[in-house]
Amino acid sequence: MITSNKKIVQQIVLSCMNNGVKKVVISPGSRNAPLSIAFDSCDYFDCIVIHDERSAAFFGMGIAEELKEPVALVCTSGSALLNYYPAIAEAYYREIPMVVISADRPPEWINHGDGQTIVQDNIYANHILQQINLNDSNQNNSYLENSKELIQNLFNACLANRKGPVHINLGLSEPLYETEEINTPEIKESPILDEKKVITENDLKILKEDLSNSKILILVGQGNYKQRTKILLSELAKNTNISVLVENTSNFVDHQFNHCIDRSLTLIPKEKQEEYTPDILITLGGAIISKKIKQFLRKYKAKKHYRVSYAFPNMDTYRCLYKCFDCSVDAFIKTLDSLAIERNTINYGPKWKELDYIAKDKSEAYYKSISYSDLAVFNEITKNIPKKSIVHMANSSVVRYFQLFDPYEDLRYHCNRGTSGIDGSSSTAFGASYATPDNDHVLITGDVSFFYDSNALWNSYLKPNIKVILINNSGGGIFNIIPGPANSPLRAKYFEATHEHSAEYICKAFNLKYQNILNENDLAKDLNEFLNQDNKRPSLLEIFTPRLTNANILNDYFKHLTK
Ligand SMILES: Cc1ncc(C[n+]2csc(CCOP(=O)(O)OP(=O)(O)O)c2C)c(N)n1
């Protein structure tokens, strides 16, 4: 095959191949030309070209999350790699494997007046698992052997139990476009050594003592767990000493769990809150969306909090962390099951579940009474998403409204909750939809999030398998809801930052099929038709809602629950 004549570039490409990278997102540039040429020369890779590096990185992250495989991002020097940063931070907190390969000037030319040159060394310092600096000035065998080992160590970090982004910064000198013919390399998969972590006998003993005759609250955060884990957790939840609270991003659905945490919490009268306080809190998985549960558990503290995670062992969200088990959620649930915890001595799980049943009935009654608003629209959307779809929720009030509705078992829910940014939701969703073209994907987004990331539409990889629902409430509606900005005289200008834009012409520019809904007439019908239509291109439904009444209807909902 004909590839770049730079040996270090050939080595990087080979290492990607041997470590399971199949998709490479490349952003155009000259300094990275040797990498583009080398990846392109190898049929093994699917090379995706996206101009805007911020969008490219989120797109790649969407693929990596969906396929559970490392994705490589390739960009040129200078501000290009700074634009990767939002997605790198997101991947870091979500433990999504990504390999950033940035081209750089040769080291002797940094800060000497060359164009498109910044200090790239360690640029993602606080949000990267590992980074290395390589360059093409030394092509001798010992440098290449040493680099091969460094690259493999980097992949080992990227793909270990705690996954995440890693960075190769590569100084490249001119000429950049020269090629040579080499033998097509064969894949020799590098074994990634997954350390099997075990919980010590002593920890098991303490755990068993702590769990006996205790009110146990298991709070499950964001993740995509194994089916076996779900079954074991459902089995555990039959024990009335245990209450399991989940959010839709945990992708756990079971009739014994509380899926709508805020809805349930609203029903607890102040004087009874202590009855719901757990003795032992166990948290599994990633981020928790509900602010209310964080406030509740910080105020009504458990005696001990056990955390299960490979990452951030000192993260003390509820200010009562006792121990973090450095093992998989799967292994931990199995361990809990094997402990044969005392059963059914405290009516704790059903007590929480009762709240859920009451809140659900009250909610249904309220939805029947409300006028056209964000809440009314979300009520219709959640009922109409076609079975087996993959649901991408943008941040801000979209993901929060969704938490008020029971999730469906046959849907999969995603959201960028690593950093809760509004800057890459669309690109991430489009990346995921590209990765699994046989699945239907639905992105639900607010207007600010959508316009912010409108370059997500600027690529040729969008397929008809994704539908976008854009809730246009003319600004950051969340700021009308959360206490603080909602009562500020500066709200409309600085927080909500109102506007009157529509997505119609953006859709025209990027060849998306566009439809809109302006009021409640035919909302349910139009929404249902939109979600079930067979399209030849991606489509977008813009639903305009009244910015000034949305917040009242949501606030009244919570008041209604307490009546
Ligand atoms: C990158 C980034 N910038 C700013 C914010 C702060 N922020 C949070 S929500 C929000 C408004 C989002 O509005 P929209 O997407 O229209 O959703 P809505 O609140 O109307 O549901 C902003 C600016 C953020 N989360 N991320």
Coordinates of C-alpha atoms and ligand atoms in Angstrom, one line a residue:
M1 CA 0.0 0.0 0.0
I2 CA 1.1 3.6 -0.5
T3 CA 1.3 5.6 2.7
S4 CA 3.1 8.5 4.3
N5 CA 6.8 8.0 4.3
K6 CA 7.1 9.1 7.9
K7 CA 7.9 6.0 10.0
I8 CA 6.5 7.4 13.2
V9 CA 3.2 8.1 11.5
Q10 CA 3.2 4.5 10.2
Q11 CA 3.8 3.3 13.7
I12 CA 0.9 5.3 15.2
V13 CA -1.5 4.0 12.5
L14 CA -0.4 0.4 13.1
S15 CA -0.8 0.8 16.9
C16 CA -4.4 2.2 16.3
M17 CA -5.1 -0.9 14.2
N18 CA -3.8 -3.3 16.8
N19 CA -5.8 -1.6 19.6
G20 CA -9.2 -1.8 18.1
V21 CA -9.5 1.7 16.6
K22 CA -11.7 1.3 13.5
K23 CA -13.2 4.7 13.0
V24 CA -11.0 7.8 12.6
V25 CA -12.5 11.3 12.6
I26 CA -10.1 13.6 10.7
S27 CA -10.3 17.4 10.5
P28 CA -8.7 19.0 7.5
G29 CA -5.3 20.6 7.8
S30 CA -1.8 20.5 6.3
R31 CA 0.4 19.7 9.3
N32 CA -1.7 16.5 9.9
A33 CA -1.5 15.5 6.2
P34 CA 0.9 12.6 6.9
L35 CA -1.7 11.2 9.4
S36 CA -4.6 11.7 7.0
I37 CA -2.6 10.0 4.2
A38 CA -1.6 7.1 6.4
F39 CA -5.0 6.4 7.8
D40 CA -6.6 6.8 4.4
S41 CA -4.2 4.3 2.9
C42 CA -5.4 1.5 5.1
D43 CA -8.8 0.1 4.1
Y44 CA -9.2 -1.2 7.6
F45 CA -10.2 2.3 8.8
D46 CA -13.4 4.2 8.2
C47 CA -12.1 7.8 7.8
I48 CA -14.7 10.4 8.6
V49 CA -13.9 14.0 7.6
I50 CA -15.4 16.8 9.7
H51 CA -14.2 20.4 9.5
D52 CA -15.2 21.8 12.8
E53 CA -13.0 20.2 15.4
R54 CA -15.4 20.8 18.3
S55 CA -18.2 19.0 16.4
A56 CA -15.7 16.4 15.1
A57 CA -14.7 15.4 18.7
F58 CA -18.3 15.1 19.9
F59 CA -19.2 13.1 16.8
G60 CA -16.3 10.8 17.5
M61 CA -17.3 10.5 21.1
G62 CA -20.9 9.6 20.1
I63 CA -19.4 6.7 18.0
A64 CA -17.1 5.6 20.8
E65 CA -19.9 5.5 23.3
E66 CA -22.3 3.7 20.9
L67 CA -19.8 1.1 19.7
K68 CA -17.9 0.8 22.9
E69 CA -14.6 1.0 21.0
P70 CA -11.9 3.6 20.9
V71 CA -12.2 6.3 18.2
A72 CA -9.2 8.3 16.9
L73 CA -9.4 12.0 16.4
V74 CA -6.9 13.6 14.1
C75 CA -6.3 17.3 13.7
T76 CA -3.8 19.9 12.7
S77 CA -1.8 22.2 15.0
G78 CA -2.8 25.4 16.8
S79 CA -6.3 26.2 17.9
A80 CA -7.6 23.1 16.2
L81 CA -6.9 20.9 19.1
L82 CA -8.2 23.4 21.6
N83 CA -11.6 22.9 19.9
Y84 CA -11.5 19.3 20.9
Y85 CA -11.4 20.2 24.5
P86 CA -15.1 20.2 25.4
A87 CA -15.5 16.7 24.1
I88 CA -12.3 15.5 25.8
A89 CA -13.6 16.8 29.1
E90 CA -16.9 15.1 28.5
A91 CA -15.2 11.8 27.6
Y92 CA -12.9 12.1 30.7
Y93 CA -15.8 12.3 33.1
R94 CA -17.8 9.7 31.2
E95 CA -14.9 7.3 30.8
I96 CA -15.2 7.0 27.0
P97 CA -12.1 5.9 25.2
M98 CA -10.7 8.3 22.6
V99 CA -7.3 8.8 21.1
V100 CA -6.4 12.3 20.1
I101 CA -3.6 12.6 17.6
S102 CA -2.7 16.2 17.1
A103 CA 0.0 17.4 14.6
D104 CA 2.4 19.9 15.9
R105 CA 5.4 21.9 14.6
P106 CA 8.8 20.3 15.3
P107 CA 9.7 21.2 18.9
E108 CA 12.4 23.6 18.0
W109 CA 9.8 25.8 16.2
I110 CA 7.4 26.3 19.1
N111 CA 7.1 30.0 20.1
H112 CA 9.4 31.2 17.3
G113 CA 6.9 33.1 15.2
D114 CA 5.7 30.2 13.0
G115 CA 2.0 30.4 12.0
Q116 CA -0.7 28.2 13.6
T117 CA 1.7 27.3 16.5
I118 CA 0.8 27.2 20.2
V119 CA 2.3 25.2 23.1
Q120 CA 0.6 21.9 22.6
D121 CA 2.5 19.8 25.1
N122 CA 0.2 18.7 27.9
I123 CA -2.6 20.9 26.6
Y124 CA -5.4 18.8 28.2
A125 CA -3.4 18.4 31.4
N126 CA -6.4 18.1 33.8
H127 CA -8.7 16.0 31.7
I128 CA -6.6 13.4 30.0
L129 CA -5.6 9.9 31.2
Q130 CA -2.2 10.0 29.5
Q131 CA -0.3 12.1 26.9
I132 CA 2.9 11.6 25.0
N133 CA 5.0 13.8 22.7
L134 CA 6.6 12.3 19.7
N135 CA 8.2 13.7 16.6
D136 CA 9.5 12.7 13.2
S137 CA 13.0 14.2 13.5
N138 CA 14.6 10.9 14.6
Q139 CA 13.6 8.0 12.4
N140 CA 16.1 5.5 13.8
N141 CA 15.0 2.1 15.0
S142 CA 15.6 2.6 18.7
Y143 CA 13.5 5.8 18.7
L144 CA 10.8 4.0 16.8
E145 CA 10.9 0.9 19.2
N146 CA 10.7 3.2 22.2
S147 CA 7.8 5.2 20.6
K148 CA 6.0 1.9 19.9
E149 CA 6.2 1.1 23.6
L150 CA 5.0 4.5 24.7
I151 CA 2.1 4.3 22.3
Q152 CA 1.1 0.9 23.6
N153 CA 1.3 2.2 27.2
L154 CA -1.0 5.0 26.1
F155 CA -3.5 2.6 24.7
N156 CA -3.3 0.5 27.8
A157 CA -4.4 3.6 29.8
C158 CA -7.2 4.4 27.3
L159 CA -8.7 0.9 27.4
A160 CA -8.1 -0.2 31.0
N161 CA -10.9 -0.7 33.5
R162 CA -11.1 3.1 33.9
K163 CA -11.4 4.2 30.3
G164 CA -11.0 7.7 28.8
P165 CA -9.2 10.0 26.4
V166 CA -5.5 9.9 25.7
H167 CA -3.4 12.2 23.6
I168 CA -0.5 11.8 21.2
N169 CA 1.1 15.1 20.2
L170 CA 3.2 14.6 17.1
G171 CA 5.8 17.1 15.9
L172 CA 6.0 16.9 12.1
S173 CA 8.4 18.6 9.8
E174 CA 8.1 19.4 6.1
P175 CA 7.8 17.9 3.5
L176 CA 4.4 16.6 4.7
Y177 CA 2.9 15.0 1.7
E178 CA 5.5 12.5 0.6
T179 CA 4.6 8.8 0.3
E180 CA 6.2 5.4 0.0
E181 CA 5.0 1.9 -0.7
I182 CA 5.0 -0.6 2.2
N183 CA 3.6 -4.0 2.8
T184 CA 0.0 -3.9 4.1
P185 CA 0.4 -4.6 7.8
E186 CA -1.5 -7.5 9.5
I187 CA -3.5 -6.8 12.6
K188 CA -1.9 -8.2 15.7
E189 CA -4.3 -7.3 18.4
S190 CA -2.6 -6.1 21.5
P191 CA -4.0 -7.8 24.7
I192 CA -5.3 -5.2 27.1
L193 CA -4.7 -6.4 30.6
D194 CA -8.0 -5.9 32.5
E195 CA -7.1 -6.1 36.1
K196 CA -9.7 -8.2 37.9
K197 CA -10.4 -6.3 41.1
V198 CA -11.7 -8.3 44.1
I199 CA -13.3 -7.0 47.3
T200 CA -11.3 -8.1 50.2
E201 CA -12.6 -10.6 52.8
N202 CA -12.4 -7.9 55.5
D203 CA -14.4 -5.4 53.3
L204 CA -17.0 -8.1 52.7
K205 CA -17.4 -8.7 56.4
I206 CA -17.9 -5.1 57.2
L207 CA -20.2 -4.7 54.2
K208 CA -22.3 -7.6 55.4
E209 CA -22.5 -6.2 58.9
D210 CA -23.4 -2.7 57.6
L211 CA -26.2 -4.0 55.4
S212 CA -27.8 -6.2 57.9
N213 CA -31.0 -4.8 59.3
S214 CA -30.4 -1.5 57.6
K215 CA -32.3 0.8 55.3
I216 CA -30.3 0.5 52.1
L217 CA -30.7 3.0 49.3
I218 CA -29.1 2.0 45.9
L219 CA -28.8 5.1 43.7
V220 CA -27.8 4.2 40.1
G221 CA -26.2 6.9 37.9
Q222 CA -25.5 7.1 34.2
G223 CA -24.3 3.9 32.5
N224 CA -25.0 1.2 30.1
Y225 CA -24.9 -2.0 32.2
K226 CA -24.9 -5.6 31.4
Q227 CA -28.2 -7.5 31.2
R228 CA -27.0 -9.8 33.9
T229 CA -26.5 -6.8 36.2
K230 CA -30.0 -5.6 35.6
I231 CA -31.4 -9.0 36.5
L232 CA -29.4 -9.2 39.7
L233 CA -30.4 -5.7 40.7
S234 CA -34.0 -6.5 40.1
E235 CA -33.6 -9.6 42.3
L236 CA -32.0 -7.6 45.1
A237 CA -34.8 -5.0 44.9
K238 CA -37.3 -7.8 46.0
N239 CA -35.7 -7.4 49.5
T240 CA -37.9 -4.8 51.2
N241 CA -34.8 -3.4 53.1
I242 CA -33.6 -2.1 49.8
S243 CA -34.8 0.8 47.7
V244 CA -33.4 1.3 44.2
L245 CA -33.6 4.8 42.7
V246 CA -32.6 5.2 39.0
E247 CA -32.7 7.9 36.3
N248 CA -33.4 7.2 32.7
T249 CA -29.7 7.6 31.9
S250 CA -28.9 4.6 34.0
N251 CA -30.9 2.6 31.5
F252 CA -32.3 0.3 34.2
V253 CA -36.0 -0.2 34.1
D254 CA -37.9 -2.4 36.6
H255 CA -41.3 -2.0 38.1
Q256 CA -39.8 -2.2 41.6
F257 CA -37.5 0.8 41.1
N258 CA -38.3 4.5 41.4
H259 CA -37.5 6.0 38.0
C260 CA -38.6 9.5 38.6
I261 CA -36.7 10.7 41.6
D262 CA -37.8 14.3 41.8
R263 CA -41.4 13.3 41.4
S264 CA -41.1 11.0 44.4
L265 CA -39.1 13.3 46.5
T266 CA -41.7 16.1 46.2
L267 CA -44.2 13.9 47.9
I268 CA -42.2 13.5 51.1
P269 CA -43.5 15.9 53.8
K270 CA -40.8 17.7 55.7
E271 CA -41.6 16.0 59.0
K272 CA -41.3 12.6 57.4
Q273 CA -38.0 13.1 55.6
E274 CA -36.0 11.2 58.1
E275 CA -38.0 8.1 57.6
Y276 CA -36.7 8.0 54.1
T277 CA -33.1 8.6 55.1
P278 CA -31.0 5.6 54.3
D279 CA -28.6 3.9 56.8
I280 CA -26.4 2.8 54.0
L281 CA -26.2 4.6 50.6
I282 CA -24.7 2.6 47.7
T283 CA -24.1 4.5 44.5
L284 CA -23.3 2.9 41.2
G285 CA -22.3 4.3 37.8
G286 CA -21.8 7.8 36.6
A287 CA -23.5 11.2 37.0
I288 CA -26.8 11.8 38.8
I289 CA -29.0 14.5 37.2
S290 CA -31.4 15.1 40.1
K291 CA -30.4 18.1 42.2
K292 CA -33.2 17.3 44.6
I293 CA -31.8 13.9 45.6
K294 CA -28.3 15.4 46.0
Q295 CA -29.8 18.1 48.4
F296 CA -31.8 15.4 50.2
L297 CA -29.0 13.0 50.8
R298 CA -26.6 15.8 51.8
K299 CA -29.1 17.0 54.4
Y300 CA -30.3 13.6 55.6
K301 CA -27.0 11.8 55.6
A302 CA -26.5 8.1 55.5
K303 CA -24.2 6.6 58.1
K304 CA -22.0 5.3 55.3
H305 CA -21.8 5.8 51.6
Y306 CA -20.3 3.0 49.5
R307 CA -19.3 4.1 46.0
V308 CA -18.6 1.7 43.1
S309 CA -16.4 3.1 40.4
Y310 CA -13.0 2.8 38.8
A311 CA -12.7 6.6 38.6
F312 CA -12.5 9.4 41.1
P313 CA -12.1 7.3 44.3
N314 CA -12.4 10.4 46.5
M315 CA -15.6 11.8 44.9
D316 CA -17.8 12.5 48.0
T317 CA -21.0 13.8 46.4
Y318 CA -23.1 13.2 49.5
R319 CA -20.5 14.1 52.1
C320 CA -20.6 10.7 53.8
L321 CA -18.2 8.6 51.7
Y322 CA -16.9 5.6 53.6
K323 CA -15.4 3.6 50.8
C324 CA -15.0 3.5 47.1
F325 CA -14.8 0.0 45.6
D326 CA -12.5 0.0 42.6
C327 CA -14.5 -2.7 40.7
S328 CA -17.1 -3.1 38.0
V329 CA -20.8 -2.4 38.9
D330 CA -21.4 -5.9 37.6
A331 CA -18.9 -7.5 40.0
F332 CA -20.2 -5.5 42.9
I333 CA -23.9 -6.4 42.4
K334 CA -22.8 -10.0 42.2
T335 CA -21.0 -9.6 45.5
L336 CA -24.1 -8.1 47.1
D337 CA -26.2 -10.9 45.8
S338 CA -23.7 -13.5 47.2
L339 CA -23.7 -11.8 50.7
A340 CA -27.3 -13.0 51.2
I341 CA -28.2 -9.9 53.1
E342 CA -30.9 -10.2 55.7
R343 CA -34.3 -9.9 54.0
N344 CA -37.5 -8.1 54.6
T345 CA -37.0 -6.8 58.1
I346 CA -37.7 -3.1 57.2
N347 CA -40.3 -1.7 55.0
Y348 CA -38.0 0.6 53.2
G349 CA -38.1 -0.2 49.5
P350 CA -41.9 -0.3 49.3
K351 CA -42.1 3.0 51.3
W352 CA -40.2 4.7 48.5
K353 CA -42.2 2.8 45.8
E354 CA -45.5 4.0 47.3
L355 CA -44.4 7.6 46.7
D356 CA -43.8 6.7 43.1
Y357 CA -47.2 5.2 42.6
I358 CA -49.0 8.1 44.1
A359 CA -46.8 10.7 42.2
K360 CA -47.5 8.8 39.0
D361 CA -51.3 9.0 39.4
K362 CA -51.2 12.6 40.4
S363 CA -49.0 13.4 37.4
E364 CA -51.4 11.8 34.9
A365 CA -54.3 13.8 36.3
Y366 CA -52.3 17.0 36.1
Y367 CA -51.2 16.4 32.5
K368 CA -54.9 16.1 31.5
S369 CA -55.5 19.6 32.9
I370 CA -52.6 21.6 31.5
S371 CA -52.4 24.0 28.6
Y372 CA -49.9 24.0 25.7
S373 CA -46.4 24.3 27.2
D374 CA -43.0 22.6 27.5
L375 CA -44.4 20.1 30.0
A376 CA -47.4 19.3 27.8
V377 CA -45.0 18.8 24.8
F378 CA -42.7 16.5 26.8
N379 CA -45.7 14.5 27.9
E380 CA -46.5 13.8 24.2
I381 CA -42.9 13.2 23.2
T382 CA -42.2 10.6 25.8
K383 CA -45.4 8.7 24.9
N384 CA -44.7 8.7 21.2
I385 CA -41.0 7.7 20.7
P386 CA -41.0 4.6 18.6
K387 CA -40.0 1.3 20.3
K388 CA -36.3 0.4 20.3
S389 CA -35.2 3.9 19.5
I390 CA -32.0 5.4 20.9
V391 CA -33.0 8.6 22.6
H392 CA -30.4 11.5 22.9
M393 CA -31.4 14.2 25.3
A394 CA -29.7 17.5 25.2
N395 CA -28.8 19.2 28.4
S396 CA -30.6 22.0 30.2
S397 CA -34.3 21.5 30.8
V398 CA -34.7 18.7 28.2
V399 CA -32.9 16.1 30.3
R400 CA -34.7 17.4 33.4
Y401 CA -38.2 17.3 31.9
F402 CA -37.5 13.7 30.8
Q403 CA -36.8 12.7 34.4
L404 CA -40.5 13.4 35.2
F405 CA -41.7 10.6 32.9
D406 CA -41.2 6.9 33.4
P407 CA -38.6 5.5 31.0
Y408 CA -39.4 2.7 28.6
E409 CA -37.4 -0.5 28.8
D410 CA -37.0 -0.8 25.1
L411 CA -35.5 2.6 24.6
R412 CA -31.9 3.6 25.3
Y413 CA -31.2 7.0 26.8
H414 CA -28.1 9.1 26.3
C415 CA -27.0 12.5 27.5
N416 CA -23.7 14.4 27.9
R417 CA -23.8 14.4 31.6
G418 CA -20.0 14.3 32.1
T419 CA -19.8 18.1 32.1
S420 CA -23.4 18.9 31.3
G421 CA -22.4 21.2 28.4
I422 CA -24.8 22.4 25.8
D423 CA -22.1 22.6 23.2
G424 CA -22.1 19.1 21.6
S425 CA -25.4 17.3 22.1
S426 CA -26.3 17.3 18.5
S427 CA -22.8 16.3 17.2
T428 CA -22.8 13.4 19.8
A429 CA -26.2 12.2 18.7
F430 CA -25.3 12.4 15.0
G431 CA -22.0 10.4 15.7
A432 CA -24.0 7.7 17.5
S433 CA -26.6 7.6 14.7
Y434 CA -23.8 7.1 12.2
A435 CA -22.3 4.3 14.3
T436 CA -25.5 2.3 14.4
P437 CA -27.2 3.0 11.1
D438 CA -29.7 0.2 11.6
N439 CA -31.1 1.8 14.7
D440 CA -33.6 4.7 14.9
H441 CA -32.2 7.6 16.8
V442 CA -34.2 10.6 18.2
L443 CA -32.5 13.7 19.4
I444 CA -34.5 16.1 21.6
T445 CA -32.9 19.4 22.1
G446 CA -33.5 23.0 23.3
D447 CA -33.1 25.9 20.9
V448 CA -29.9 27.4 22.5
S449 CA -28.2 24.0 22.5
F450 CA -29.3 23.4 18.9
F451 CA -28.1 26.7 17.6
Y452 CA -24.9 26.5 19.6
D453 CA -23.9 23.2 18.0
S454 CA -25.5 23.8 14.5
N455 CA -22.2 22.9 12.9
A456 CA -23.2 19.3 13.8
L457 CA -25.2 19.5 10.6
W458 CA -22.2 20.4 8.6
N459 CA -20.9 17.0 7.4
S460 CA -21.9 14.4 5.0
Y461 CA -22.6 11.6 7.5
L462 CA -26.1 12.4 8.6
K463 CA -28.5 9.7 7.7
P464 CA -32.3 9.3 7.7
N465 CA -32.1 7.2 10.8
I466 CA -32.0 10.3 13.0
K467 CA -34.9 12.6 13.8
V468 CA -34.5 15.8 15.7
I469 CA -37.1 17.4 17.9
L470 CA -36.2 21.0 18.7
I471 CA -38.2 22.6 21.5
N472 CA -37.9 26.3 20.7
N473 CA -38.9 28.3 23.8
S474 CA -37.0 31.3 22.5
G475 CA -34.0 31.0 24.9
G476 CA -32.6 29.1 27.9
G477 CA -35.9 28.1 29.4
I478 CA -34.1 26.5 32.3
F479 CA -33.3 29.9 33.7
N480 CA -37.1 30.5 34.2
I481 CA -37.3 27.4 36.3
I482 CA -34.3 27.3 38.6
P483 CA -34.4 29.4 41.7
G484 CA -32.1 32.5 41.4
P485 CA -32.3 33.6 37.8
A486 CA -36.0 33.1 37.6
N487 CA -36.5 36.0 40.0
S488 CA -33.8 38.3 38.6
P489 CA -34.7 41.4 36.7
L490 CA -31.7 40.6 34.4
R491 CA -33.1 37.2 33.6
A492 CA -34.3 37.7 30.0
K493 CA -31.1 39.4 28.9
Y494 CA -28.3 37.6 30.7
F495 CA -29.6 34.2 31.6
E496 CA -32.5 33.1 29.4
A497 CA -30.9 35.3 26.7
T498 CA -34.0 35.4 24.6
H499 CA -34.0 35.4 20.8
E500 CA -36.5 34.9 18.0
H501 CA -34.5 32.6 15.6
S502 CA -36.0 29.5 14.0
A503 CA -34.1 26.5 12.6
E504 CA -35.9 26.5 9.3
Y505 CA -33.1 28.1 7.2
I506 CA -30.4 26.1 8.9
C507 CA -32.3 23.0 7.9
K508 CA -32.5 24.3 4.3
A509 CA -28.8 25.0 4.3
F510 CA -27.9 21.5 5.4
N511 CA -30.7 19.6 3.5
L512 CA -32.7 18.4 6.5
K513 CA -36.4 17.9 6.1
Y514 CA -38.1 20.6 8.2
Q515 CA -41.5 20.8 9.9
N516 CA -42.9 22.8 12.8
I517 CA -45.6 22.9 15.3
L518 CA -46.8 26.3 16.5
N519 CA -49.5 25.5 19.0
E520 CA -51.4 22.7 20.6
N521 CA -53.7 22.0 17.6
D522 CA -52.7 18.5 16.3
L523 CA -49.7 18.4 18.6
A524 CA -50.1 14.7 19.4
K525 CA -51.0 13.8 15.8
D526 CA -48.2 15.7 14.1
L527 CA -45.6 14.5 16.6
N528 CA -46.7 10.9 16.1
E529 CA -46.6 11.2 12.4
F530 CA -43.2 12.9 12.5
L531 CA -41.7 10.2 14.7
N532 CA -43.1 7.4 12.6
Q533 CA -42.5 8.7 9.1
D534 CA -40.1 7.0 6.8
N535 CA -37.6 9.5 5.5
K536 CA -35.0 9.6 2.9
R537 CA -33.0 12.3 4.8
P538 CA -32.6 13.4 8.4
S539 CA -35.5 15.4 9.6
L540 CA -36.2 18.1 12.2
L541 CA -39.4 19.1 13.9
E542 CA -39.3 22.5 15.6
I543 CA -41.9 22.9 18.3
F544 CA -42.5 26.4 19.4
T545 CA -43.6 26.8 23.1
P546 CA -44.7 29.9 25.1
R547 CA -41.6 31.0 27.0
L548 CA -43.6 33.0 29.5
T549 CA -46.0 30.3 30.7
N550 CA -43.7 27.2 30.6
A551 CA -42.2 27.8 34.1
N552 CA -45.6 28.4 35.8
I553 CA -47.0 25.2 34.4
L554 CA -44.0 23.2 35.7
N555 CA -44.0 24.9 39.1
D556 CA -47.7 24.2 39.4
Y557 CA -47.0 20.6 38.6
F558 CA -44.8 20.3 41.7
K559 CA -47.4 22.1 43.8
H560 CA -50.1 19.7 42.5
L561 CA -48.0 16.7 43.6
T562 CA -48.0 17.9 47.2
K563 CA -51.7 18.5 47.4
Ligands
LIG1 C1 -21.0 25.1 26.9 C2 -22.0 25.6 27.9 N1 -22.2 26.9 28.0 C3 -23.2 27.4 28.8 C4 -23.9 26.6 29.6 C5 -24.9 27.2 30.6 N2 -26.3 26.8 30.2 C6 -26.9 25.8 30.8 S1 -28.4 25.6 30.2 C7 -28.3 26.9 29.1 C8 -29.4 27.3 28.2 C9 -29.8 26.2 27.3 O1 -31.0 26.5 26.6 P1 -31.8 25.6 25.7 O2 -30.8 24.6 25.0 O3 -32.6 26.4 24.8 O4 -32.6 24.7 26.6 P2 -33.9 25.0 27.6 O5 -33.3 25.5 28.9 O6 -34.7 26.1 26.9 O7 -34.5 23.8 27.8 C10 -27.0 27.5 29.3 C11 -26.6 28.7 28.5 C12 -23.6 25.2 29.5 N3 -24.3 24.3 30.2 N4 -22.7 24.7 28.6

